[in-house]
C-alpha positions as CSV (number, residue, x, y, z in Angstrom):
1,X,-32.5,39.1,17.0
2,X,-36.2,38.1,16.5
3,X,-37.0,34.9,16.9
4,X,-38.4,35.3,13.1
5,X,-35.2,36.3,12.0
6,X,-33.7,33.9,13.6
7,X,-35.6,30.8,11.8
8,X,-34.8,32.7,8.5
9,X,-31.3,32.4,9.2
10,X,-31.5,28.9,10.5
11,X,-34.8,26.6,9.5
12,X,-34.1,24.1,6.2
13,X,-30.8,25.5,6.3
14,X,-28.1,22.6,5.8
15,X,-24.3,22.8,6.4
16,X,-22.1,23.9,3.4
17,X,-20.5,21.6,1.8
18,X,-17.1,22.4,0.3
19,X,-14.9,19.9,-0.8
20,X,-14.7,17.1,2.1
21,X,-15.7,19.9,4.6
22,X,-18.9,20.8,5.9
23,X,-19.3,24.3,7.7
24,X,-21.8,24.5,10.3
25,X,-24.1,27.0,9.2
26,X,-26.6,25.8,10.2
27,X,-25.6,25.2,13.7
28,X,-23.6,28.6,14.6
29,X,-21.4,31.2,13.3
30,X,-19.0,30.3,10.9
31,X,-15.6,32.6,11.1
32,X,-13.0,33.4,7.6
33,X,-9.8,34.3,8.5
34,X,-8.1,36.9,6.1
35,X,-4.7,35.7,4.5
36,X,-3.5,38.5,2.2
37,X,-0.2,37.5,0.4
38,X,-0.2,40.7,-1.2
39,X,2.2,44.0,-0.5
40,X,-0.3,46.6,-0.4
41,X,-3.2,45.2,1.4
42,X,-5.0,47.9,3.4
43,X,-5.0,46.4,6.9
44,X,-2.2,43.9,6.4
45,X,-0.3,44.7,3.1
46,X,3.0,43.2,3.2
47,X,3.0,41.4,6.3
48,X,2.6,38.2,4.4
49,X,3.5,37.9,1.1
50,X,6.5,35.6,1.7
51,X,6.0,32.3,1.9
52,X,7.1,31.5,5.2
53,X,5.1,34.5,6.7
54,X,2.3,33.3,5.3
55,X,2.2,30.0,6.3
56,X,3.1,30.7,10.0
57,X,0.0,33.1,9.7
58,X,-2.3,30.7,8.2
59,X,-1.5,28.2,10.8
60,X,-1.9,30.7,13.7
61,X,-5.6,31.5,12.3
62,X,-6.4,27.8,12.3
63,X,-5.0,27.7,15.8
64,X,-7.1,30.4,16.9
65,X,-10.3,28.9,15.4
66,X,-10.6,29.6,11.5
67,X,-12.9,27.5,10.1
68,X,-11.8,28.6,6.8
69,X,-9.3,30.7,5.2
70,X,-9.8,33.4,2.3
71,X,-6.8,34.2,0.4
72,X,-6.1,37.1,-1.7
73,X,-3.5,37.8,-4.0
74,X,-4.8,40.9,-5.1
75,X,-5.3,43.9,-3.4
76,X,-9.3,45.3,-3.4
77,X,-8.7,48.9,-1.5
78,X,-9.8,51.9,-2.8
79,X,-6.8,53.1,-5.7
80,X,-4.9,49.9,-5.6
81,X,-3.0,49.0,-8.5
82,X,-4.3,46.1,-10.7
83,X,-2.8,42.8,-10.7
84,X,-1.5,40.9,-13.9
85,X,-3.2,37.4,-13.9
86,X,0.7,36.2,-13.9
87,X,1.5,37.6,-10.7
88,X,-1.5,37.3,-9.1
89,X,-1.3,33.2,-9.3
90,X,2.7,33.5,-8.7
91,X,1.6,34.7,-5.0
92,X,-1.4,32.9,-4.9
93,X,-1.1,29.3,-6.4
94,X,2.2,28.2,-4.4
95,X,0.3,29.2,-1.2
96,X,-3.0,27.0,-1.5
97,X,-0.7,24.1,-2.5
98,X,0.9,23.9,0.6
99,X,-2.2,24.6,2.4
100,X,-3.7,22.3,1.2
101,X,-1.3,19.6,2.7
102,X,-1.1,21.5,6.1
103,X,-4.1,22.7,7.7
104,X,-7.4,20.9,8.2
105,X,-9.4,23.5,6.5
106,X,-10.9,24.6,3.4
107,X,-9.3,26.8,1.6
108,X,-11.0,29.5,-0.2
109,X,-9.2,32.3,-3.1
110,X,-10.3,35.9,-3.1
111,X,-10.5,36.2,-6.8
112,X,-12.1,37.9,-9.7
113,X,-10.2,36.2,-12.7
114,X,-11.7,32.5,-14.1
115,X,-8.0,31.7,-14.6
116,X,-6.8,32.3,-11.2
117,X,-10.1,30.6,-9.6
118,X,-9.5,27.4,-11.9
119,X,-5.9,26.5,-11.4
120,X,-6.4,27.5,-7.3
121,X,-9.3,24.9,-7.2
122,X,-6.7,22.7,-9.5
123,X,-4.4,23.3,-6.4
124,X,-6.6,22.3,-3.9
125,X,-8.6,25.4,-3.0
126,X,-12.5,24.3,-2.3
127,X,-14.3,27.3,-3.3
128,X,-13.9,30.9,-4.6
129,X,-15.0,34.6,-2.9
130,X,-15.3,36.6,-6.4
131,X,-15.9,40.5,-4.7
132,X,-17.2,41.1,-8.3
133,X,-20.0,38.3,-7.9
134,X,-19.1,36.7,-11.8
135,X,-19.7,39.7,-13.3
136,X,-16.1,40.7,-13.9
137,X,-14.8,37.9,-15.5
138,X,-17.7,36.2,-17.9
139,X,-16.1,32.8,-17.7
140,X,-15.7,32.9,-13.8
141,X,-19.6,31.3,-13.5
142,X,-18.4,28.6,-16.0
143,X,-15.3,27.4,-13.9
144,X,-17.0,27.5,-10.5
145,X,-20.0,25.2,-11.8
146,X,-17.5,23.0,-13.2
147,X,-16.2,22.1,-10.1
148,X,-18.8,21.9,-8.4
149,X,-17.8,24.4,-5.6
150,X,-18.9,27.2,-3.4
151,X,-19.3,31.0,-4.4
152,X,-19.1,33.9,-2.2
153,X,-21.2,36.7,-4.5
154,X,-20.0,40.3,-3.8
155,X,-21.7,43.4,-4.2
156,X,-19.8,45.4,-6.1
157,X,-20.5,47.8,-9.1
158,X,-18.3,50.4,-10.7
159,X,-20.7,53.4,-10.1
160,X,-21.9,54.2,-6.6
161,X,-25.0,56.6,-7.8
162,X,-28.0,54.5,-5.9
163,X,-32.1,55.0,-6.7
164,X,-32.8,53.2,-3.9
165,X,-29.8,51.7,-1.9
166,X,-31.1,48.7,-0.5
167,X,-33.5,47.7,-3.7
168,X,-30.3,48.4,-5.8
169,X,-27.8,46.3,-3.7
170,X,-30.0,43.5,-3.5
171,X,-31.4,43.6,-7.5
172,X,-26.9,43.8,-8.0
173,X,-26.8,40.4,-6.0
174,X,-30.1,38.6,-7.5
175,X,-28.4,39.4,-10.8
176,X,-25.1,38.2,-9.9
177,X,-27.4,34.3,-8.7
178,X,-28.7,34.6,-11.7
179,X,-25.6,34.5,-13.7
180,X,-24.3,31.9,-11.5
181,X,-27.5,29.6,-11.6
182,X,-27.6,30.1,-15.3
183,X,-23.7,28.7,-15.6
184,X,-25.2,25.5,-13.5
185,X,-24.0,26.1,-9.6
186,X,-26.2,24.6,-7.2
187,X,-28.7,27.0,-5.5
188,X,-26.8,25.8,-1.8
189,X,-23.3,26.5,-3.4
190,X,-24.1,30.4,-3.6
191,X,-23.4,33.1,-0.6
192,X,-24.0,36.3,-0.8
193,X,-21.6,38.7,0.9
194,X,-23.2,43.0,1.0
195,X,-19.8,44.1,0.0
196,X,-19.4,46.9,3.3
197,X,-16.7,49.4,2.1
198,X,-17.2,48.6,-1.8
199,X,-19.0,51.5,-3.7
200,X,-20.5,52.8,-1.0
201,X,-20.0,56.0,1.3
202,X,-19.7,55.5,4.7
203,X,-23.5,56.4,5.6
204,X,-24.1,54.3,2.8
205,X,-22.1,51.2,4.2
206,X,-24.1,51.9,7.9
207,X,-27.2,51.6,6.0
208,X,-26.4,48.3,4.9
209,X,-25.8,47.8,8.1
210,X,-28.8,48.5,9.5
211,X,-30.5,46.9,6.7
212,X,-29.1,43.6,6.5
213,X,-32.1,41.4,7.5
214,X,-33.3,42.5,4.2
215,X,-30.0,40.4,2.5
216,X,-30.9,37.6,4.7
217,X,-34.4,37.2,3.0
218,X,-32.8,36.7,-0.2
219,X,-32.7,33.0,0.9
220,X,-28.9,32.5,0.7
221,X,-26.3,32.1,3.3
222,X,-24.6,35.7,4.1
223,X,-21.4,36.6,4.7
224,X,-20.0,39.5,6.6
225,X,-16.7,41.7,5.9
226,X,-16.5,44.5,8.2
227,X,-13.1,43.6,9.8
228,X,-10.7,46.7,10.1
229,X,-12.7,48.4,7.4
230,X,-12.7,51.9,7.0
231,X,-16.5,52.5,8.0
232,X,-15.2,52.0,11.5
233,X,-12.6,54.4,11.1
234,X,-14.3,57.1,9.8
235,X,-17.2,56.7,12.4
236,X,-14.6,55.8,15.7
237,X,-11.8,58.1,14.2
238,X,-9.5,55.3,14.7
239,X,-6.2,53.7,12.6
240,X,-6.4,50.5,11.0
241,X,-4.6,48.6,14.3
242,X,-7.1,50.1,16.4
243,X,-10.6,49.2,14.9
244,X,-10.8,45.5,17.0
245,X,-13.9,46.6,19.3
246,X,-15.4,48.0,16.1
247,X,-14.8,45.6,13.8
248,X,-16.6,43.4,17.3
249,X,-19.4,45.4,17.2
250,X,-20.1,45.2,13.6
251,X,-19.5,41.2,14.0
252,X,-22.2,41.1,16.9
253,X,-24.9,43.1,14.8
254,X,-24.2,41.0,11.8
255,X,-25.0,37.7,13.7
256,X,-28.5,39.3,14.9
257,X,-29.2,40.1,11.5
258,X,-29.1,37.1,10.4
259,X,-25.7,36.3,8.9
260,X,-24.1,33.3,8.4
261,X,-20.3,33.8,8.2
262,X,-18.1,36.4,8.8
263,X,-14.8,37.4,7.4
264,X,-11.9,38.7,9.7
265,X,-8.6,39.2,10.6
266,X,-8.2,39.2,14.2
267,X,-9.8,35.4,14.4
268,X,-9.7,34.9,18.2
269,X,-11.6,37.9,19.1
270,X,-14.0,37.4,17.0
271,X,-14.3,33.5,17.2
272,X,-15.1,34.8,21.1
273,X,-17.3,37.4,20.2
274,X,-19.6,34.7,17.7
275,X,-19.4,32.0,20.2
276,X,-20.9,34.7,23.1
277,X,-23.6,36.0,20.3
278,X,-24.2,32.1,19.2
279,X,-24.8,31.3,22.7
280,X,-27.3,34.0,23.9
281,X,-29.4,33.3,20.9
282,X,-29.8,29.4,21.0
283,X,-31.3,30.3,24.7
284,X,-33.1,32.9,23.1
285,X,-34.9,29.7,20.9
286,X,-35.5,27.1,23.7
């Protein structure tokens, strides 16, 4: 990473502030681990949507260095069946209440529905990754900015026809602030996460890969979710349980683009993988 980059990633920035937590963004890489309590995930599906699964999971993520935990309840892979509202906080809400109480976390909720987001920050989560950055759900801007918590703005668009890929993904993501900024969350509440493996082909998502410097400038924290995702598949011909070292790879690039956070499921890999990349670049500064 350039040392240019580097102070674009880091310079003014401030930790982000969720809840009673602060995450060290500014300091070094901060990792998500990926709690799905959903039956048709497409790394994970099924594995732990029981209640007991899950929360042996999520405290095995904290023990292997989460600094935060995402938690879905609804499936985004290609051709997954919606979820009802109802369900979706039946497998989601009893979760992040007893989370809350047992790990020293914050909890975030992989959500597109305002309902949803509100009664899991009513439960205790402390912010809310919407992979359709607000523009799903028009009442999703109003009940973030309400409570005063974090964002995680998705790329995400229901066409994948592109005039220019990068000008397109990045005008999608300035709109997606502006509807955010315009319901009244804080300029520092708001990451912006590319949205690798959401209409885009698999050149398309390597582009954005290359490219993602370019996100960086935006001026927001960004967040990273390549973990297990098909991209790597398709370009090592591997399964799902075998895409560790590339999910690593695409970790290690992210960081010396720029980004912020990343989003994973095999946490102690890649906790080791951004503490090696953290370290060889605040040498890189002295």
């Amino acid at each position: 990473m350039s040392l240019s980059a580097q102070e674009t990633r880091r310079s003014g920035k401030r930790p982000l502030m969720a809840g009673s937590y602060s995450l060290p963004i500014h300091e070094r890489t901060v990792v998500m681990g990926i709690l799905n309590v959903t039956p048709d995930s497409f790394s994970d599906g099924g594995r732990y949507d029981r209640m007991e699964q899950a929360l042996r999971h999520a405290h095995q993520l904290v023990a292997e260095g989460a600094d935060l935990l995402d938690i879905g309840g609804e499936s985004t892979r290609p051709d997954a069946t919606p979820v009802e509202m109802n369900e979706e906080l039946e497998r989601v809400i009893p979760i992040v209440e007893r989370l809350a109480q047992e790990v020293d976390v914050p909890l975030s909720v992989d959500t597109y529905k305002a309902e949803v987001a509100r009664q899991a920050l009513q439960a205790g989560a402390h912010l809310i990754n919407d992979v359709w950055g607000c523009k799903k759900d028009e009442q999703m801007a109003a009940v973030i900015a309400e409570a005063g918590v974090p964002v995680i703005l998705m790329h995400n668009r229901t066409t994948s026809r592109y005039e220019d890929l990068i000008a397109d993904l990045c005008a999608d993501l300035q709109e997606s602030v502006r509807i955010a900024e315009a319901a009244g969350i804080a300029q520092d509440k708001i990451i912006l996460d590319p949205g690798i493996g959401f209409a885009k082909s698999v050149e398309e998502n390597l582009h954005v890969m290359r490219d993602l410097e370019k996100i960086v400038a935006l001026g927001y924290p960004v967040l990273l979710g390549t973990s297990r995702k098909s991209m790597i598949g398709h370009t090592l011909h591997l399964p799902v349980e075998e895409r560790v070292e590339g999910t690593a790879a695409t970790v290690a690039w992210g960081i010396s683009k720029g980004c912020s956070l990343v989003r994973v499921h095999d946490v102690k890999e890649m906790v080791r993988v951004t503490r090696m990349i953290d370290a060889i670049q605040a040498v890189a500064q002295v």
